[in-house]
CSV table of C-alpha atoms in Angstrom, one decimal:
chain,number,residue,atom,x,y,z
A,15,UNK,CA,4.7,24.0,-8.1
A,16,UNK,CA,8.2,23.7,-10.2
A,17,UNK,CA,8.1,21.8,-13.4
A,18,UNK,CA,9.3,18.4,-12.7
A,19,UNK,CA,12.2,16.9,-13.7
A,20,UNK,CA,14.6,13.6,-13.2
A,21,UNK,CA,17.2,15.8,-11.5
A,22,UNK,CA,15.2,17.3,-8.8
A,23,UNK,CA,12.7,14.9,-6.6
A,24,UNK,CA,12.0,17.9,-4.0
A,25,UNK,CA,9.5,16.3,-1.0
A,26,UNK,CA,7.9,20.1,-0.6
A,27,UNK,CA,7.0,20.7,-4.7
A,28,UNK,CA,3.6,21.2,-4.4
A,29,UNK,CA,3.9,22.2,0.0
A,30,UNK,CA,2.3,19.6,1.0
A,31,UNK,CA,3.4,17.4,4.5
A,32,UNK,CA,3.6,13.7,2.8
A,33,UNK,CA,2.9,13.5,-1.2
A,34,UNK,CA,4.8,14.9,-4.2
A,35,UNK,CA,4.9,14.2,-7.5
A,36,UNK,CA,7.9,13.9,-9.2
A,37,UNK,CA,9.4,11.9,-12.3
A,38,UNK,CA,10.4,8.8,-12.1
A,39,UNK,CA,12.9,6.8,-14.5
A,40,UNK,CA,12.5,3.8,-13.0
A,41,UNK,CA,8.4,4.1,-13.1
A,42,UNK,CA,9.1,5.6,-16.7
A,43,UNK,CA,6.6,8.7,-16.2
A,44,UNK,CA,5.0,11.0,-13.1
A,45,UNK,CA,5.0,9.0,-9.5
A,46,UNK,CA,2.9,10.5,-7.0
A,47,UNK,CA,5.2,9.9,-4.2
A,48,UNK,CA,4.6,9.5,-0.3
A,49,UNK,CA,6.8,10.1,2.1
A,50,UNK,CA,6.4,8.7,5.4
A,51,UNK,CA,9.6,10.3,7.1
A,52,UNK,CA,9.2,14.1,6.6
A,53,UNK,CA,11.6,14.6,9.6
A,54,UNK,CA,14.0,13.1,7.4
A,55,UNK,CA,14.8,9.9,9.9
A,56,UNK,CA,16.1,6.3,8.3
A,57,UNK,CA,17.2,2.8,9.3
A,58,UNK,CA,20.0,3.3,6.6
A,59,UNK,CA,22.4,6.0,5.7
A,60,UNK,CA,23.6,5.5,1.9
A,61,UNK,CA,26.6,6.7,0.6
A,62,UNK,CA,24.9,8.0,-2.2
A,63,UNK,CA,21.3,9.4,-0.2
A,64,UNK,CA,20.3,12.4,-1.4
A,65,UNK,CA,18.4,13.6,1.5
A,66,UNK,CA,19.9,16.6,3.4
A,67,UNK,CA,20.0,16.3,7.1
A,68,UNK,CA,19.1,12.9,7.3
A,69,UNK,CA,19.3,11.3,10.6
A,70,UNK,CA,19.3,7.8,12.1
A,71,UNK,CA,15.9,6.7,13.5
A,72,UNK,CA,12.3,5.8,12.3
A,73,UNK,CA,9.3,7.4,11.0
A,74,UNK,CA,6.3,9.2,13.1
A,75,UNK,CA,3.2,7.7,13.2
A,76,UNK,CA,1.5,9.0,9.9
A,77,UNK,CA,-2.1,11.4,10.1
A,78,UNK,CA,-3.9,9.4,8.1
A,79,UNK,CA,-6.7,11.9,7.6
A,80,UNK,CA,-4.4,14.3,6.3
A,81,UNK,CA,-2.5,12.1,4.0
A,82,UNK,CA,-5.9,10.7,2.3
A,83,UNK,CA,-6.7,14.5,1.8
A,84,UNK,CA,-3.6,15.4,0.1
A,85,UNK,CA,-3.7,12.3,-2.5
A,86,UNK,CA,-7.0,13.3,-3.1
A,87,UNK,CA,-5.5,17.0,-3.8
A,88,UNK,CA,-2.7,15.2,-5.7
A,89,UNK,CA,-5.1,13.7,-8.0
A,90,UNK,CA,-7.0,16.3,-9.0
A,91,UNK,CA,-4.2,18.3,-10.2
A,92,UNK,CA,-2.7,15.8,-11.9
A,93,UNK,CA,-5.9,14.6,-13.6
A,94,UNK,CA,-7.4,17.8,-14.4
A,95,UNK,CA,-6.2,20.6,-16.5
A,96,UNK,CA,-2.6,21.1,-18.7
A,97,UNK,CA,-0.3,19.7,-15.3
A,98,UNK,CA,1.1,17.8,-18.0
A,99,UNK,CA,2.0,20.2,-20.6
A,100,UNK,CA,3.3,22.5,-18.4
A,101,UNK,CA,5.4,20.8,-15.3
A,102,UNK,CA,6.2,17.3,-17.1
A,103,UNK,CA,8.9,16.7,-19.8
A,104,UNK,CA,7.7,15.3,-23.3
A,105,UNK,CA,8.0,11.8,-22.6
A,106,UNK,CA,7.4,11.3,-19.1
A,107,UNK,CA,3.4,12.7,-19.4
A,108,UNK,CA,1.9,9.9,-18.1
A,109,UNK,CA,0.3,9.4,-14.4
A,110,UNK,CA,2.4,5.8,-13.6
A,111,UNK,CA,1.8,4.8,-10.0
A,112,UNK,CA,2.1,5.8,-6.3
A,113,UNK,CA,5.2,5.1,-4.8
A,114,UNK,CA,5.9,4.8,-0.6
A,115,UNK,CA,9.2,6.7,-0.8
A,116,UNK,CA,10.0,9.7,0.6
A,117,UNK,CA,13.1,10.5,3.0
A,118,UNK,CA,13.5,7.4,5.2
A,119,UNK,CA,12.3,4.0,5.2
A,120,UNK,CA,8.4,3.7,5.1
A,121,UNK,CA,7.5,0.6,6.6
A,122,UNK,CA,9.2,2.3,9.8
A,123,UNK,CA,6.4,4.3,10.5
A,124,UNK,CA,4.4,2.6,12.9
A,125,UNK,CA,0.9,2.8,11.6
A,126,UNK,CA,2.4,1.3,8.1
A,127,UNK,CA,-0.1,-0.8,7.3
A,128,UNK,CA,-3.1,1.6,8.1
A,129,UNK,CA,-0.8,4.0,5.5
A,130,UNK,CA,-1.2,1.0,2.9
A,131,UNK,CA,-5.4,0.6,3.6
A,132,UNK,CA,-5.3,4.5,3.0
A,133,UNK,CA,-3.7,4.4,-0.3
A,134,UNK,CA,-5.4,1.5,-1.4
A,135,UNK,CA,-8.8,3.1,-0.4
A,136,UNK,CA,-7.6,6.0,-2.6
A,137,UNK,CA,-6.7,4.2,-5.4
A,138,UNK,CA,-9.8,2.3,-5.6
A,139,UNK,CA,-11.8,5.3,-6.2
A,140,UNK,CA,-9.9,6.2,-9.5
A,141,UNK,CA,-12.5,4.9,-12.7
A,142,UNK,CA,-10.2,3.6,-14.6
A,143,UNK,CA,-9.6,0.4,-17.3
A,144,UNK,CA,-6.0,0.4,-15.5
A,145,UNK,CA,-6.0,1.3,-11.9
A,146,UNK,CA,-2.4,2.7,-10.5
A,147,UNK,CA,0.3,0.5,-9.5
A,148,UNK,CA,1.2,1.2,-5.5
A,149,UNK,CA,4.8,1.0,-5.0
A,150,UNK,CA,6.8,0.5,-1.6
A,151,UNK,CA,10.1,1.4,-2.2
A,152,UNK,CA,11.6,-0.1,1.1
A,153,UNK,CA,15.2,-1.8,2.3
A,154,UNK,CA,13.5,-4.9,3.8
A,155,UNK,CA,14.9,-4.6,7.0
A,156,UNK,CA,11.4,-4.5,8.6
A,157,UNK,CA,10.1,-7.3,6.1
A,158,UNK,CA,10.4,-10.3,8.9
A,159,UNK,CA,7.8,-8.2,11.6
A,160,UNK,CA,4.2,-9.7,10.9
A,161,UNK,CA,2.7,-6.7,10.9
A,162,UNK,CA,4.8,-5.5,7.9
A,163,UNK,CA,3.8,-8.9,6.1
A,164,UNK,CA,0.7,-8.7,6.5
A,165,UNK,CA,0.6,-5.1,4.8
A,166,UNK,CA,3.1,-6.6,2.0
A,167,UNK,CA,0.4,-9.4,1.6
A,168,UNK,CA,-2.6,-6.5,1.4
A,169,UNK,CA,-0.5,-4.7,-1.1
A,170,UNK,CA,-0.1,-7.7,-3.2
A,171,UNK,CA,-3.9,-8.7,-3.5
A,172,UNK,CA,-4.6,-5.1,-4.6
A,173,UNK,CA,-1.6,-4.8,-7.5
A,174,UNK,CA,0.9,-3.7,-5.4
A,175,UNK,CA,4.5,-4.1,-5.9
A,176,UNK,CA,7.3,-4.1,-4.0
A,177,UNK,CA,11.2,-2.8,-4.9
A,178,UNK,CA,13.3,-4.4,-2.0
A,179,UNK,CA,16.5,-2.2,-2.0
A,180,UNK,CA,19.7,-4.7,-2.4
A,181,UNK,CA,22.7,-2.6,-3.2
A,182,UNK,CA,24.7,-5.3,-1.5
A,183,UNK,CA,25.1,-8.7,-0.2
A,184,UNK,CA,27.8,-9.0,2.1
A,185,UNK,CA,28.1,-8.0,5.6
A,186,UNK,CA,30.9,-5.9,4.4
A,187,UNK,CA,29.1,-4.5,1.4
A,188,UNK,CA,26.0,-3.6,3.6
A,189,UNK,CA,27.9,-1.8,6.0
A,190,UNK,CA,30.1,-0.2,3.1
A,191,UNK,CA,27.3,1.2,1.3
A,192,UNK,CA,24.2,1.7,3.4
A,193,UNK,CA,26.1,2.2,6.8
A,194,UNK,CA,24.5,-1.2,8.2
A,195,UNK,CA,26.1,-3.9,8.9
A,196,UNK,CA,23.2,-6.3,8.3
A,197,UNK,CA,23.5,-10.5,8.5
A,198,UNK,CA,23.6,-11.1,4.7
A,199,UNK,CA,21.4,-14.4,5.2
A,200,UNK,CA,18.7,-13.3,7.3
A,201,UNK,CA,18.5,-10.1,4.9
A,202,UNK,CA,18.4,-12.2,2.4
A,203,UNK,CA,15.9,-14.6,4.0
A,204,UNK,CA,14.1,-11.1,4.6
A,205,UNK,CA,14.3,-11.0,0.7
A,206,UNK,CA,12.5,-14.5,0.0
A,207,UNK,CA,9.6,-13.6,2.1
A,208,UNK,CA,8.6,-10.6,0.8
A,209,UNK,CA,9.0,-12.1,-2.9
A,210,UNK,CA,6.4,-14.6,-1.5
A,211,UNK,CA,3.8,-12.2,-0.4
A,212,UNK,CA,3.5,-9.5,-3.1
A,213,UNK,CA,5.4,-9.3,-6.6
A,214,UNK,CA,8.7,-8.1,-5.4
A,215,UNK,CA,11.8,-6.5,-7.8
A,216,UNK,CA,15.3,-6.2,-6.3
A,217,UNK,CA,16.7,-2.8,-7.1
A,218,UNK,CA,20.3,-1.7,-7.0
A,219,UNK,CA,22.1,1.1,-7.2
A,220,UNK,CA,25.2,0.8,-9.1
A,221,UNK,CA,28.2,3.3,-9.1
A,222,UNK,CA,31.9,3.8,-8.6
A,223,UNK,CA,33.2,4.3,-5.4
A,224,UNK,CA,36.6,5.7,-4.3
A,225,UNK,CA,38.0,4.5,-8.0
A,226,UNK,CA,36.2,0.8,-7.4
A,227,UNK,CA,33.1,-0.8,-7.7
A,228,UNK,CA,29.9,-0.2,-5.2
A,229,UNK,CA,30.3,-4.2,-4.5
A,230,UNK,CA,31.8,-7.5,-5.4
A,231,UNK,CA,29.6,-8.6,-8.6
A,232,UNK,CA,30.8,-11.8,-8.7
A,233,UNK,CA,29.1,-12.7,-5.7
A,234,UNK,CA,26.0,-10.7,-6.8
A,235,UNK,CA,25.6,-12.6,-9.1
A,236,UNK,CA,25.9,-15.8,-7.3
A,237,UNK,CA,23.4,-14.8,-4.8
A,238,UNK,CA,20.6,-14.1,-7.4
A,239,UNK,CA,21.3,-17.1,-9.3
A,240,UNK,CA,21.0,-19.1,-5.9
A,241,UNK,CA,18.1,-17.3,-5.4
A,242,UNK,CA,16.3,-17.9,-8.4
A,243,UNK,CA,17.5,-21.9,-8.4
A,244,UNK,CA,15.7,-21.7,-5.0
A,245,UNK,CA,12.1,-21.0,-7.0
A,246,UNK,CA,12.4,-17.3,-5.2
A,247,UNK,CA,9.6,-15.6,-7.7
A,248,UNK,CA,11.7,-12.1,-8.5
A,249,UNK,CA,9.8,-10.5,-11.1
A,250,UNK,CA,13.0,-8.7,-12.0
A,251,UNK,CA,15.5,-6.2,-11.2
A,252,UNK,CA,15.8,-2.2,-11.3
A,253,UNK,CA,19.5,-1.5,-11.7
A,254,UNK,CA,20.3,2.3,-11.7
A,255,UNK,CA,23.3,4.8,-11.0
A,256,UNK,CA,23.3,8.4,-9.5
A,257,UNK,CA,20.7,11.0,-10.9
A,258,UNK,CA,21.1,13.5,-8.0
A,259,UNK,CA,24.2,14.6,-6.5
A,260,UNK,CA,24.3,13.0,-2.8
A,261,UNK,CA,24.2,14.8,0.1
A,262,UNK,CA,26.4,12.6,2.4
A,263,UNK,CA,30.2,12.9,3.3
A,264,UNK,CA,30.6,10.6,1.1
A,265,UNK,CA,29.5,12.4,-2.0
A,266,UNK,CA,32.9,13.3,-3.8
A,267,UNK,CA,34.2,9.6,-3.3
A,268,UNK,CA,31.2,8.5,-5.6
A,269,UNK,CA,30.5,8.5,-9.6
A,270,UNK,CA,27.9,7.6,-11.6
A,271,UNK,CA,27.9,5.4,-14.1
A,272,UNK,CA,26.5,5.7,-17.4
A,273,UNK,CA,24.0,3.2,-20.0
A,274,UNK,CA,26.6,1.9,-21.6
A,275,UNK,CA,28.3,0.9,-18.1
A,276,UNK,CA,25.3,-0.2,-16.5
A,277,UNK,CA,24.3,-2.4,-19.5
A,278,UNK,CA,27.3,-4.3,-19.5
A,279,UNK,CA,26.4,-5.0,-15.4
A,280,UNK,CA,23.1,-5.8,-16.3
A,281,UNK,CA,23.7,-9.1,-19.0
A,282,UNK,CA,24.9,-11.4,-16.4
A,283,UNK,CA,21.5,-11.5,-14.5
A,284,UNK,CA,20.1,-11.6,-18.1
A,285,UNK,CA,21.9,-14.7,-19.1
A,286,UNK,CA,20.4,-16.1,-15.9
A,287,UNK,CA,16.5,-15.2,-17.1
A,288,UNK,CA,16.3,-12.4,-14.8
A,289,UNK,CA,14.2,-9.4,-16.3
A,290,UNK,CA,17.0,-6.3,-15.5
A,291,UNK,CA,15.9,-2.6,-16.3
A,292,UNK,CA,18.6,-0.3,-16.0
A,293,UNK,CA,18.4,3.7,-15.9
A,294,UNK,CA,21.5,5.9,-16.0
């Protein structure tokens, strides 16, 4: 296994099928991620995706057995040893959750919720003061099917979290950015529901694009502020730029932005009470 680092999330690091470990700056430390979509298939295609050969379409039904095995593998690793001292960078040493993320979008994958009871299962055996955090990482397109609810509601009764993907909210700003031209109200609605069921952060991915903004902030902002007036319970929002070069035609057309940039994005939603993290 490589020594981990911000710039490289690489799915096959330690050759297994569906978990890595990488680190994570929004999870401030070592995320044991999953990924549901090893055949590299999404419901989105992001400007800025770093997946290579990504195609449209959704995940596989997921081996259950074999994923519980390989987070158990994960763990001990981790957990035993000096993983630490020799694949993690001074400052990120520190196990901080599992995260449904991967190459595609996980609640796709038709067996999702059995996924969720898996890691859940796994979790539950960890003797600890502070279990870990699970983490879905998804763009909420699924978020209105019941059996995707009822796996957000699961996830929320057992500490889960949930970081609903909102790099736009326009019709126009969808289809701009993550090649789908969604309905901005029922994505929105889509948004509201999840927030309802299981603590839920928007994240956004902020960067310039052919010499502009990635989307109109103005009416960002006027969303989340409607959103909040509305009693939507957002614990917060993850506002980040590009860490890894992207692998889509795109890729030249975009720039990242740095702290100082994304800090002066970020104090709007602050002066509206919204907790915003932001990570260069």
């Amino acid at each position: 296994m490589r020594r981990l680092e911000i710039s490289d999330h690489s799915r096959d690091n330690a050759g297994l099928k569906y978990v890595y470990p990488v680190v994570s700056r929004r999870a401030g430390g070592v995320s044991i991620g999953i990924n549901l979509s090893p055949e590299a298939s999404c419901n989105f295609r992001c400007v800025y995706c770093q997946v290579p050969g990504l195609s449209r379409g959704k995940s596989a039904e997921v081996d259950i057995p074999q994923l519980e095995a390989e987070l158990g593998q994960m763990l001990s690793v981790i957990c035993q040893g000096d993983f630490f001292a020799k694949r993690v960078p001074v400052g990120s040493q520190q196990l901080k959750d599992f995260a449904f993320s991967g190459d595609g979008e996980p609640t796709s994958a038709p067996n999702f919720g059995d996924v969720v009871d898996c890691v859940i299962r796994v979790a539950a055996k960890r003797v600890e003061t502070q279990p870990l955090p699970l983490v879905v990482i998804t763009n909420g397109t699924l978020a209105s099917q019941p059996a995707v609810q009822s796996a957000f509601k699961r996830l929320g009764a057992h500490k889960g979290r949930i970081w609903f993907k909102l790099d736009a909210v326009t019709r126009a700003g969808f289809d701009r950015i993550n090649s789908t031209p969604l309905a901005a109200e029922d994505h929105l609605d889509r948004l509201e529901a999840t927030a309802r069921l299981c603590p839920t952060w928007i994240q956004r991915c902020v960067f310039g694009f052919e010499g502009t903004a990635s989307d109109d902030e103005a009416e960002y902002l006027s969303v989340v502020r409607t959103l909040l007036a509305d009693g939507v319970p957002l614990r917060g929002m993850l506002m980040y730029s590009l860490a890894r070069p992207s692998q889509q035609p795109e890729a030249p057309k975009l720039r990242a932005l740095s702290q100082a940039e994304l800090e002066v994005r970020a104090e709007p939603f602050r002066r509206l009470g919204l907790d915003v993290s932001v990570h260069a």
